[in-house]
Amino acid sequence: MNLLLDTHVFLWFVIQAPQLSKAIYHQIETTPVVYISAASLWEVVIKIQLKKLAADPTELAAKIADSGFQELPVSVLHTLALERLPLHHRDPFDRILLAQAHVEHLCLLTHDASLKPYGPVCQVVS
């Protein structure tokens, strides 16, 4: 199954952070298609503006292509899928990523254990 990386996993992958195990790096590197949502860059830009993250969003956007990842735009179908998601989790960025994973038949690779109630659409990395 192809992957959709959540924002943290994408950032950790880009900087080769130790938060991701060798097995997770291998999984990402060997999955045929890995997506990064436009919503993740939106989240990053907001965190930069709020001074919660120090990064260059243009550089991060370039890293999507440099890493061989595919950009996943947010579509009307993705937003409509939000209505069918139970409210286990209220973070709007996580919810749109979940909706995208459902609609596109992707596995969302996330660090957020609170997304476990959404079932097999999520793989929580430890």
XYZ file of C-alpha atoms in Angstrom:
126
model
C 0.000 0.000 0.000
C 1.260 3.469 -0.855
C 1.958 5.929 1.955
C 0.897 9.391 3.002
C 3.357 10.886 5.481
C 2.033 13.093 8.229
C 3.783 16.400 8.790
C 6.086 15.221 11.591
C 7.118 12.069 9.757
C 7.888 14.091 6.627
C 9.981 16.614 8.584
C 11.799 13.842 10.461
C 12.511 12.031 7.194
C 13.910 15.179 5.590
C 16.328 15.835 8.461
C 17.065 12.120 9.008
C 15.904 12.383 12.624
C 16.437 9.515 15.069
C 12.707 9.553 15.910
C 12.222 7.278 12.902
C 13.573 3.760 13.127
C 15.701 2.185 10.413
C 12.706 -0.011 9.591
C 10.516 3.064 8.997
C 13.183 4.711 6.826
C 13.364 1.476 4.843
C 9.567 1.306 4.534
C 9.409 4.877 3.221
C 12.307 4.378 0.829
C 10.910 1.141 -0.630
C 7.226 2.057 -0.920
C 6.367 2.599 -4.601
C 4.588 5.935 -4.106
C 4.887 8.192 -1.062
C 2.697 11.287 -0.837
C 3.010 14.538 1.051
C -0.214 16.490 1.418
C -0.423 20.156 0.564
C -2.078 20.398 3.997
C 1.239 19.470 5.623
C 2.983 22.439 4.029
C 0.046 24.617 5.066
C 0.528 23.410 8.658
C 4.275 24.072 8.469
C 3.781 27.635 7.222
C 1.367 28.347 10.075
C 3.815 26.931 12.637
C 6.623 29.051 11.160
C 4.465 32.175 11.403
C 3.585 31.335 15.019
C 7.311 30.846 15.769
C 6.698 27.194 16.728
C 8.996 25.967 13.960
C 12.116 27.355 12.351
C 12.268 26.259 8.728
C 12.204 27.536 5.179
C 8.885 26.469 3.598
C 10.252 26.908 0.070
C 13.121 24.569 0.907
C 10.715 22.045 2.434
C 8.526 22.181 -0.658
C 11.605 21.457 -2.784
C 12.415 18.488 -0.520
C 9.148 16.836 -1.566
C 10.364 16.503 -5.138
C 13.995 15.925 -4.114
C 12.895 12.968 -1.980
C 10.918 11.460 -4.835
C 7.644 12.051 -2.989
C 4.451 13.057 -4.764
C 2.453 16.122 -3.799
C -1.140 15.357 -2.840
C -3.444 18.361 -3.304
C -6.500 18.747 -1.081
C -9.600 18.122 -3.191
C -13.324 18.552 -2.740
C -13.649 14.770 -2.335
C -11.136 14.894 0.508
C -13.039 17.622 2.304
C -16.371 15.832 1.860
C -14.832 12.688 3.386
C -14.341 14.615 6.636
C -18.059 14.271 7.294
C -17.701 10.485 7.505
C -14.772 10.566 9.942
C -15.664 9.988 13.579
C -14.530 12.799 15.877
C -11.913 10.722 17.724
C -9.446 13.489 16.995
C -10.172 17.158 16.367
C -6.936 18.502 14.867
C -7.973 19.809 11.424
C -4.645 18.958 9.772
C -4.668 15.372 11.044
C -8.296 15.019 10.018
C -7.691 16.136 6.423
C -4.726 13.768 6.196
C -6.978 10.949 7.432
C -9.637 11.878 4.898
C -7.066 11.919 2.119
C -5.751 8.519 3.176
C -9.291 7.090 3.116
C -10.237 8.564 -0.244
C -6.935 7.713 -1.943
C -6.568 4.262 -0.307
C -3.293 5.170 1.353
C -1.717 4.288 4.670
C -1.131 7.398 6.800
C 2.252 7.064 8.487
C 1.985 9.109 11.675
C 3.651 9.567 15.040
C 0.340 10.517 16.681
C -0.883 7.564 18.743
C -4.221 9.320 19.285
C -5.064 8.443 15.665
C -5.104 4.690 16.428
C -8.921 4.614 16.781
C -9.158 5.283 13.031
C -7.898 1.761 12.415
C -5.769 0.318 9.666
C -5.702 3.499 7.573
C -3.074 4.693 10.103
C 0.282 3.237 10.953
C 1.679 4.779 14.120
C 5.473 4.927 14.232
C 7.133 4.728 17.584
